[in-house]
mmCIF file of C-alpha atoms in Angstrom:
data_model
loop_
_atom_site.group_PDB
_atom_site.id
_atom_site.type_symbol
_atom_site.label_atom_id
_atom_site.label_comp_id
_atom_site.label_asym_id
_atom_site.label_seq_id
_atom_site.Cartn_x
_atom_site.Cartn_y
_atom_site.Cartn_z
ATOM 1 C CA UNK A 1 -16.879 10.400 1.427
ATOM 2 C CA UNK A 2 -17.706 7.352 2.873
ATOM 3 C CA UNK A 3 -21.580 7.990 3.315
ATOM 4 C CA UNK A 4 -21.089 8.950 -0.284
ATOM 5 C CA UNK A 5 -19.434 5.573 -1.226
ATOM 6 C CA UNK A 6 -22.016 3.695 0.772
ATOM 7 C CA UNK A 7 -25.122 5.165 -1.225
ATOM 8 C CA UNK A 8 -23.335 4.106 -4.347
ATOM 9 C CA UNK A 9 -22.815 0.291 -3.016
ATOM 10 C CA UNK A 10 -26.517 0.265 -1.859
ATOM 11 C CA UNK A 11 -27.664 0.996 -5.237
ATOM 12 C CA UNK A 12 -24.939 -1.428 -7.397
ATOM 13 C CA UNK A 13 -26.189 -4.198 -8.549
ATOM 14 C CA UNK A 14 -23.418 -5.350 -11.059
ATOM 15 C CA UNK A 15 -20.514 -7.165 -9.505
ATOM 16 C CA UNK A 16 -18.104 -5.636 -11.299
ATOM 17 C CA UNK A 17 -18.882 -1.980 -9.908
ATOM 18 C CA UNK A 18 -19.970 -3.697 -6.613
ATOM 19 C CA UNK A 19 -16.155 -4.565 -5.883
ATOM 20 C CA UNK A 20 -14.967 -1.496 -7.046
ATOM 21 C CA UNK A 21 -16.894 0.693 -4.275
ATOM 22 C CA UNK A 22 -15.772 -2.114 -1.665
ATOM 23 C CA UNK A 23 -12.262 -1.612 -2.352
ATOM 24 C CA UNK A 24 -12.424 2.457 -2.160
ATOM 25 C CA UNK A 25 -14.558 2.050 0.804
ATOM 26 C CA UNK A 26 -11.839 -0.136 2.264
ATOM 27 C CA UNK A 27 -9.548 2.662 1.171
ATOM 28 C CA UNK A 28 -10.807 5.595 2.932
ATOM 29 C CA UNK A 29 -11.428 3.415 6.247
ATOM 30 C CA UNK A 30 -9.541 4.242 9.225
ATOM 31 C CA UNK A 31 -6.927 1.339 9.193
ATOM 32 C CA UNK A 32 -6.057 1.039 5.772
ATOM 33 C CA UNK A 33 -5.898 4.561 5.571
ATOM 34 C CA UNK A 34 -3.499 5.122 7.848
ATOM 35 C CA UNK A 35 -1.437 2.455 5.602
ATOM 36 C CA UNK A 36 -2.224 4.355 2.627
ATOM 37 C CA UNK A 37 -0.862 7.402 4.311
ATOM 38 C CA UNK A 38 2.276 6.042 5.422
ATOM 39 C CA UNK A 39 2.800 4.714 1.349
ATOM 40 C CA UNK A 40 2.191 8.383 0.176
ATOM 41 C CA UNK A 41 4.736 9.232 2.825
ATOM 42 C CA UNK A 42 7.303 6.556 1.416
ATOM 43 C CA UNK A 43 6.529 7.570 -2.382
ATOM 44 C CA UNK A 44 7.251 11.252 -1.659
ATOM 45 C CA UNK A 45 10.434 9.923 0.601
ATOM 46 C CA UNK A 46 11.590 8.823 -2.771
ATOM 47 C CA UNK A 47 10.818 11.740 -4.707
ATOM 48 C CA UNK A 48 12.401 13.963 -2.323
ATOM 49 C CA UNK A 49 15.495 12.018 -2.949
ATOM 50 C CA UNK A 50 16.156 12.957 -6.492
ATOM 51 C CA UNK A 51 14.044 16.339 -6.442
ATOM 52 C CA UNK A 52 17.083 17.858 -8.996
ATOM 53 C CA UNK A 53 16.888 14.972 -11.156
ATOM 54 C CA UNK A 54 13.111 15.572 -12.437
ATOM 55 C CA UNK A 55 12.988 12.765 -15.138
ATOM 56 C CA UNK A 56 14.627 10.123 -13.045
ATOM 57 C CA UNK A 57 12.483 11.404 -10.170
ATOM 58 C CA UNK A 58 9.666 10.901 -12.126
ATOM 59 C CA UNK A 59 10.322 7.370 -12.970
ATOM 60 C CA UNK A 60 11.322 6.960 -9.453
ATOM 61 C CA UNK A 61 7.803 8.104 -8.195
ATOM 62 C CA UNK A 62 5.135 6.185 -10.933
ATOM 63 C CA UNK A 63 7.233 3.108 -10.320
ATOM 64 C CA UNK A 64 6.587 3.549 -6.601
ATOM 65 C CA UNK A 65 2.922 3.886 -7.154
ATOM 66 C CA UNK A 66 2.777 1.239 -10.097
ATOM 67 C CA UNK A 67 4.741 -1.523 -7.596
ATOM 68 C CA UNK A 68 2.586 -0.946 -4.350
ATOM 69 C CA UNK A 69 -0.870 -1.473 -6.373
ATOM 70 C CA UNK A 70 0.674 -4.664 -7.927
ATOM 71 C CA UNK A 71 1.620 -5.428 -4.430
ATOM 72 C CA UNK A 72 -1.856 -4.807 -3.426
ATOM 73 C CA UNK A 73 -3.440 -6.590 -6.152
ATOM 74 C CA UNK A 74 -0.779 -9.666 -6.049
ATOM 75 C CA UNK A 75 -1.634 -10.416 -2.041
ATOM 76 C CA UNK A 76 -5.424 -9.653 -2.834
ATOM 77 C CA UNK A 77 -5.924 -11.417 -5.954
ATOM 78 C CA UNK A 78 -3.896 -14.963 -4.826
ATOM 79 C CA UNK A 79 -6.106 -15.074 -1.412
ATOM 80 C CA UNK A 80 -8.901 -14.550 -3.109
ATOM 81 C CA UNK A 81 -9.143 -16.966 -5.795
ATOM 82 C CA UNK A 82 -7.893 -19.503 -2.668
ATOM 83 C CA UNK A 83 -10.794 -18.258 -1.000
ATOM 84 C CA UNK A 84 -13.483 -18.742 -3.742
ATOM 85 C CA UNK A 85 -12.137 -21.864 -5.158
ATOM 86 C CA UNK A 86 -12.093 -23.457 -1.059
ATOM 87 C CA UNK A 87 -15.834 -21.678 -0.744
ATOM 88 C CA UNK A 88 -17.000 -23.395 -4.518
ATOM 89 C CA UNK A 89 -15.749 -26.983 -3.184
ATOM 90 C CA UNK A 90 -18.025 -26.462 -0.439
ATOM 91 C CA UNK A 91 -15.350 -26.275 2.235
ATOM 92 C CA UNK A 92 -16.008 -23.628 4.653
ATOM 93 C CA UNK A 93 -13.096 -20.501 5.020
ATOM 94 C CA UNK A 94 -13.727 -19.185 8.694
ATOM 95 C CA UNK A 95 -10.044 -20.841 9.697
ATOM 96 C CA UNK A 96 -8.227 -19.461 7.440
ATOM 97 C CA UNK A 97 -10.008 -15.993 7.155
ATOM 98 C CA UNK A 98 -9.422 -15.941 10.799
ATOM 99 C CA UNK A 99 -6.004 -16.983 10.451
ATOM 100 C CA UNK A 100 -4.963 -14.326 8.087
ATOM 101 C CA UNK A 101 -6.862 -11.808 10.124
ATOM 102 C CA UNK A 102 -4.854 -12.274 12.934
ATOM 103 C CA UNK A 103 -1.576 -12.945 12.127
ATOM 104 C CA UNK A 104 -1.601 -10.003 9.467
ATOM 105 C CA UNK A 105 -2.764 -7.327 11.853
ATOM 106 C CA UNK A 106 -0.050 -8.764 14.518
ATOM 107 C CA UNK A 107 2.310 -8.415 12.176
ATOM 108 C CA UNK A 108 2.310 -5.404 10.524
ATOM 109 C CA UNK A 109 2.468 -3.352 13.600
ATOM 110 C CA UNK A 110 6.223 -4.724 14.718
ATOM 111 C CA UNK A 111 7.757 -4.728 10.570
ATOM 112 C CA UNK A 112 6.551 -0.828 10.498
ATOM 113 C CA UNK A 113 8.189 0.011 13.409
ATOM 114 C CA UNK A 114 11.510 -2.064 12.337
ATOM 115 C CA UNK A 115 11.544 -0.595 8.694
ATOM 116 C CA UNK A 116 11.282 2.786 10.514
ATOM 117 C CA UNK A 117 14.007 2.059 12.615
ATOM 118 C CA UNK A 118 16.311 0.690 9.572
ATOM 119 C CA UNK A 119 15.169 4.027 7.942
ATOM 120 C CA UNK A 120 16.760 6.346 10.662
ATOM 121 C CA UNK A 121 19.502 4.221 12.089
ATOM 122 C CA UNK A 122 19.994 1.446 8.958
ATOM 123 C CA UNK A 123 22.942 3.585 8.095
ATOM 124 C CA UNK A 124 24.970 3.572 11.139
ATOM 125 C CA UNK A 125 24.765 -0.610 11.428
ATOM 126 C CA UNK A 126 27.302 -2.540 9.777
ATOM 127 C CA UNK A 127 25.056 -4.566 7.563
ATOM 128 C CA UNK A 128 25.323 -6.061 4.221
ATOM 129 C CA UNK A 129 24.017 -2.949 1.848
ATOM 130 C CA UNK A 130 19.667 -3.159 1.871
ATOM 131 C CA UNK A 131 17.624 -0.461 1.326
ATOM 132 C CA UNK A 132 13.556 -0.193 1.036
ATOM 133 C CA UNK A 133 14.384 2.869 -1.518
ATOM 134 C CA UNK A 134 15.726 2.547 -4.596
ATOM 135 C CA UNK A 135 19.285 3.300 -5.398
ATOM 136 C CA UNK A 136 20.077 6.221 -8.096
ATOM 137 C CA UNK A 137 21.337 4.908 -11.079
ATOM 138 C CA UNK A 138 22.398 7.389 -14.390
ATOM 139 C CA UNK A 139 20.516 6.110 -16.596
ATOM 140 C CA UNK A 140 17.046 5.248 -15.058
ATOM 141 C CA UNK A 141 16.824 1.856 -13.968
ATOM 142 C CA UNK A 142 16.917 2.027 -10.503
ATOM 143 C CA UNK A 143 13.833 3.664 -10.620
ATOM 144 C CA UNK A 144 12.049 0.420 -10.963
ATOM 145 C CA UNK A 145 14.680 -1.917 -10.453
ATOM 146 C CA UNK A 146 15.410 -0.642 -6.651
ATOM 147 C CA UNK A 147 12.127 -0.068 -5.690
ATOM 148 C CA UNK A 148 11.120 -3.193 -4.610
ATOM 149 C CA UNK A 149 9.914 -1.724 -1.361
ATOM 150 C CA UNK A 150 7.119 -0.384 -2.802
ATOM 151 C CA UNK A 151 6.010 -3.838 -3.801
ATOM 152 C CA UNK A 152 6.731 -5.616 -0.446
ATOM 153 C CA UNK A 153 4.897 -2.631 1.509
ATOM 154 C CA UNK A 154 1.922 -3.358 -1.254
ATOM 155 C CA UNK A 155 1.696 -6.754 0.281
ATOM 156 C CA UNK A 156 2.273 -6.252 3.672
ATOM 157 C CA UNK A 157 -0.611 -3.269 3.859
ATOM 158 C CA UNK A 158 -2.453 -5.693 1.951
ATOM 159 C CA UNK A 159 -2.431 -8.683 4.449
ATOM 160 C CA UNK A 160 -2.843 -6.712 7.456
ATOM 161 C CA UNK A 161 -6.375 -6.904 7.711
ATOM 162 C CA UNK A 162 -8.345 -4.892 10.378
ATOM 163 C CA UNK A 163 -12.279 -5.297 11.705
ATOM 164 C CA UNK A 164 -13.618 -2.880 9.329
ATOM 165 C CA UNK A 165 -11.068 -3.990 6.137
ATOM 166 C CA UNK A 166 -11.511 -8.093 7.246
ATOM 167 C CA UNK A 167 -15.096 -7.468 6.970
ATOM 168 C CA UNK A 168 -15.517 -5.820 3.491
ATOM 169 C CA UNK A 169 -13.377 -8.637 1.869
ATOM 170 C CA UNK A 170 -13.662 -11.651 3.788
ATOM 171 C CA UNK A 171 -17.590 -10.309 4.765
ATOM 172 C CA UNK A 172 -18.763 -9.310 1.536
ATOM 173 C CA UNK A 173 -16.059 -9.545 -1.500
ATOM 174 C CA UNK A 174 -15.653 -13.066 -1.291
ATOM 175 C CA UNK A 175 -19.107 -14.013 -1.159
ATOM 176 C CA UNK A 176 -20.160 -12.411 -3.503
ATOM 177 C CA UNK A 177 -17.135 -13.680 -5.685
ATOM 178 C CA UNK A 178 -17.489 -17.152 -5.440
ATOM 179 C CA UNK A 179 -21.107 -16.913 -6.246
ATOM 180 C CA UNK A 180 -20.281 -14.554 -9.230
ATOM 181 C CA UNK A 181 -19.456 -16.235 -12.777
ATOM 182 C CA UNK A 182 -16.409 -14.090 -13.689
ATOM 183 C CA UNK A 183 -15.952 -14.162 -9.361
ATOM 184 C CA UNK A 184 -12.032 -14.397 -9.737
ATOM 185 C CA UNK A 185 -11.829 -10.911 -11.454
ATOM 186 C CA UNK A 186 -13.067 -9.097 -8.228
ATOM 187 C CA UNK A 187 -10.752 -9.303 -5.850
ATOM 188 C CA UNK A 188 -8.372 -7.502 -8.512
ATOM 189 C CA UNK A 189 -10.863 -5.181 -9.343
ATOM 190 C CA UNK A 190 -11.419 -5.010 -5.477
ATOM 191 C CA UNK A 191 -7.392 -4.760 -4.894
ATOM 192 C CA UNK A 192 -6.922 -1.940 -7.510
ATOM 193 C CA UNK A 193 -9.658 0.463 -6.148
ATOM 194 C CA UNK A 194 -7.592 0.052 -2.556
ATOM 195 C CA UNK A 195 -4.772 1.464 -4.172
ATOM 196 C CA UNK A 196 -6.111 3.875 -6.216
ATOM 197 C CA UNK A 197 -5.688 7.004 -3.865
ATOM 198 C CA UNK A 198 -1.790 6.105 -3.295
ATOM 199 C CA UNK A 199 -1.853 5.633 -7.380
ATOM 200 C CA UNK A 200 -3.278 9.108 -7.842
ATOM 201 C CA UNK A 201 -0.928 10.823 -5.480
ATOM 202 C CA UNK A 202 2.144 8.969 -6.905
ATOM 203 C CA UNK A 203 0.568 10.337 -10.441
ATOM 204 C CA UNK A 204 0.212 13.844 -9.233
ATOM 205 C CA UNK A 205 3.339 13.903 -7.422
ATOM 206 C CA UNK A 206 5.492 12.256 -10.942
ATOM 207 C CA UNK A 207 4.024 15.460 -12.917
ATOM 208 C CA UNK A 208 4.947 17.768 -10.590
ATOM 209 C CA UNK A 209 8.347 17.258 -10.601
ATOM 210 C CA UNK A 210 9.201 20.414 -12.466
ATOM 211 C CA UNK A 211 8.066 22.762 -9.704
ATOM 212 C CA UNK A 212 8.748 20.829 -6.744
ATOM 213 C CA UNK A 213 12.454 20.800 -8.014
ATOM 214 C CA UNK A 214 12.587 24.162 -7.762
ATOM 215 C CA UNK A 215 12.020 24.607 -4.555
ATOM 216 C CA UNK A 216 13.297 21.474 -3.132
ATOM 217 C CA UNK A 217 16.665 21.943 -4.918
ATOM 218 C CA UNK A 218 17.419 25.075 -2.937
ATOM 219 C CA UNK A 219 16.828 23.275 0.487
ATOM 220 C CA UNK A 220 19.176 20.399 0.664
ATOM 221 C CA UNK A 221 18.501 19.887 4.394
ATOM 222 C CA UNK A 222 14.420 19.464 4.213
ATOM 223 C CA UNK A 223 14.949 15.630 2.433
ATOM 224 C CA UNK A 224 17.445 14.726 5.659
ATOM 225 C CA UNK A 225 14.557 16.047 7.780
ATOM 226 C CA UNK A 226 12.266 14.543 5.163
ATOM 227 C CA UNK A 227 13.553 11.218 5.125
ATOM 228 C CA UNK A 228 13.371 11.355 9.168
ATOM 229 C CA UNK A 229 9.647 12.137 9.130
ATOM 230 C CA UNK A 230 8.632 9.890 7.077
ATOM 231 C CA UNK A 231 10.540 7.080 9.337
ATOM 232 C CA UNK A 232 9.147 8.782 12.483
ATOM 233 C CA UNK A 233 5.599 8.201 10.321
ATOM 234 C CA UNK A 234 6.317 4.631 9.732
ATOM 235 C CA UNK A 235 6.987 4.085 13.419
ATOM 236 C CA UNK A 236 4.212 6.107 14.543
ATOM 237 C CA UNK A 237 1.656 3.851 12.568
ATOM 238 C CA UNK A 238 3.309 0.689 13.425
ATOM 239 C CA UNK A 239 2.970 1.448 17.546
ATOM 240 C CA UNK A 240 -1.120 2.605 16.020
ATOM 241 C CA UNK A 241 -1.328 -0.866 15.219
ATOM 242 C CA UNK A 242 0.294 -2.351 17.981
ATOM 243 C CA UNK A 243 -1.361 -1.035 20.906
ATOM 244 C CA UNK A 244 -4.742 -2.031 18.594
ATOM 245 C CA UNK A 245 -3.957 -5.818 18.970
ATOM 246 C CA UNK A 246 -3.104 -5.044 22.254
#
């Protein structure tokens, strides 16, 4: 896939596409794919949780997808046009490239591992009511309106910028943007081909509803185990990044 990818960005010579094939490349790259996998993971979390509610499930699951690529293309999209606008002044970026870098990686290792924590003990603690999932509401809204998480997670992924993932934006996307006359477009062109794989799944996963309700209605216990996995997966990728600072 990636070989694939690469042929296509060795032959590109419009922009437009050009960004496009960085931000799948960036996509199917170790580190951001493990954070791509963990979102999958938290958008099927949530439509696990109302499996016999298929049209609220549904809503529950494309608003998932919907909110983590604006989160991706929000945190994306801002740096970037702070990036090309610093490079087009004729300031130079290496301090704050390297800034970000750092301090995003560093970060997102230690939040995964407490949002997987909230997610398997959150319950027992006596804290005012917060939840990264949305709550079910009768009528439909908290399909968007609670799942804020997805959003957050969007940006967080989105920041924590490894070797490989630092060096096909900062490297090459910027660049190329700030030397580009419509430059500003491509890190959201960029940020929406990052999130496209966690897109499709939420898509697939929305219209699928029907028969996974089947089945999932008549095993109540798989979400509880469900819902523990996916933590476990959350903590699992945060100690991944950890010990790769360390």
């Amino acid at each position: 896939m990636m070989d694939f990818i690469n042929q296509l960005l060795d032959n590109s010579q419009i922009p437009v596409i050009t960004a496009f094939l960085l931000g799948l490349l960036t996509a199917v790259s170790p580190c951001p794919l493990a954070t791509n996998v963990t979102a999958v993971a938290y958008i099927a979390r949530n439509c696990m949780e109302e499996s016999e509610d298929r049209g609220n499930a549904q809503r529950r699951v494309l608003w998932s997808g919907i909110l983590y690529t604006l989160g991706r293309t929000l945190a994306y999209t801002l740096l970037g046009a702070l990036l090309i606008y610093i490079i087009r002044q004729g300031a130079d970026t290496f301090g704050l490239q390297q800034f970000i870098s750092e301090w995003g990686e560093l970060i997102l290792g230690p939040a995964l591992i407490i949002i997987g924590l909230f997610m398997l003990f959150g319950d027992k603690l006596h804290l005012p009511k917060f939840s990264l999932t949305p709550s079910p509401s009768p009528n439909g809204e908290g399909s968007y309106k609670g799942n804020m998480g997805a959003l957050l997670l969007g940006i967080l992924f989105a920041m924590a910028f490894c070797p490989s993932s630092g060096l096909l934006y900062f490297g090459m996307l910027i660049p190329m943007s700030a030397e580009a006359t419509a430059g500003y477009l491509l890190p959201l062109v960029f940020a929406i081909a990052t999130a496209l794989p966690v897109l499709v799944v939420a898509w697939v996963l929305a219209y699928s509803m029907q028969s996974m309700g089947k089945v999932m209605g008549k095993i109540a216990a798989f979400q509880r185990w469900f819902n523990r996995l996916v933590a476990v997966l959350f903590i699992g990728v945060g100690i991944y990044y950890s010990i790769t600072m360390l």
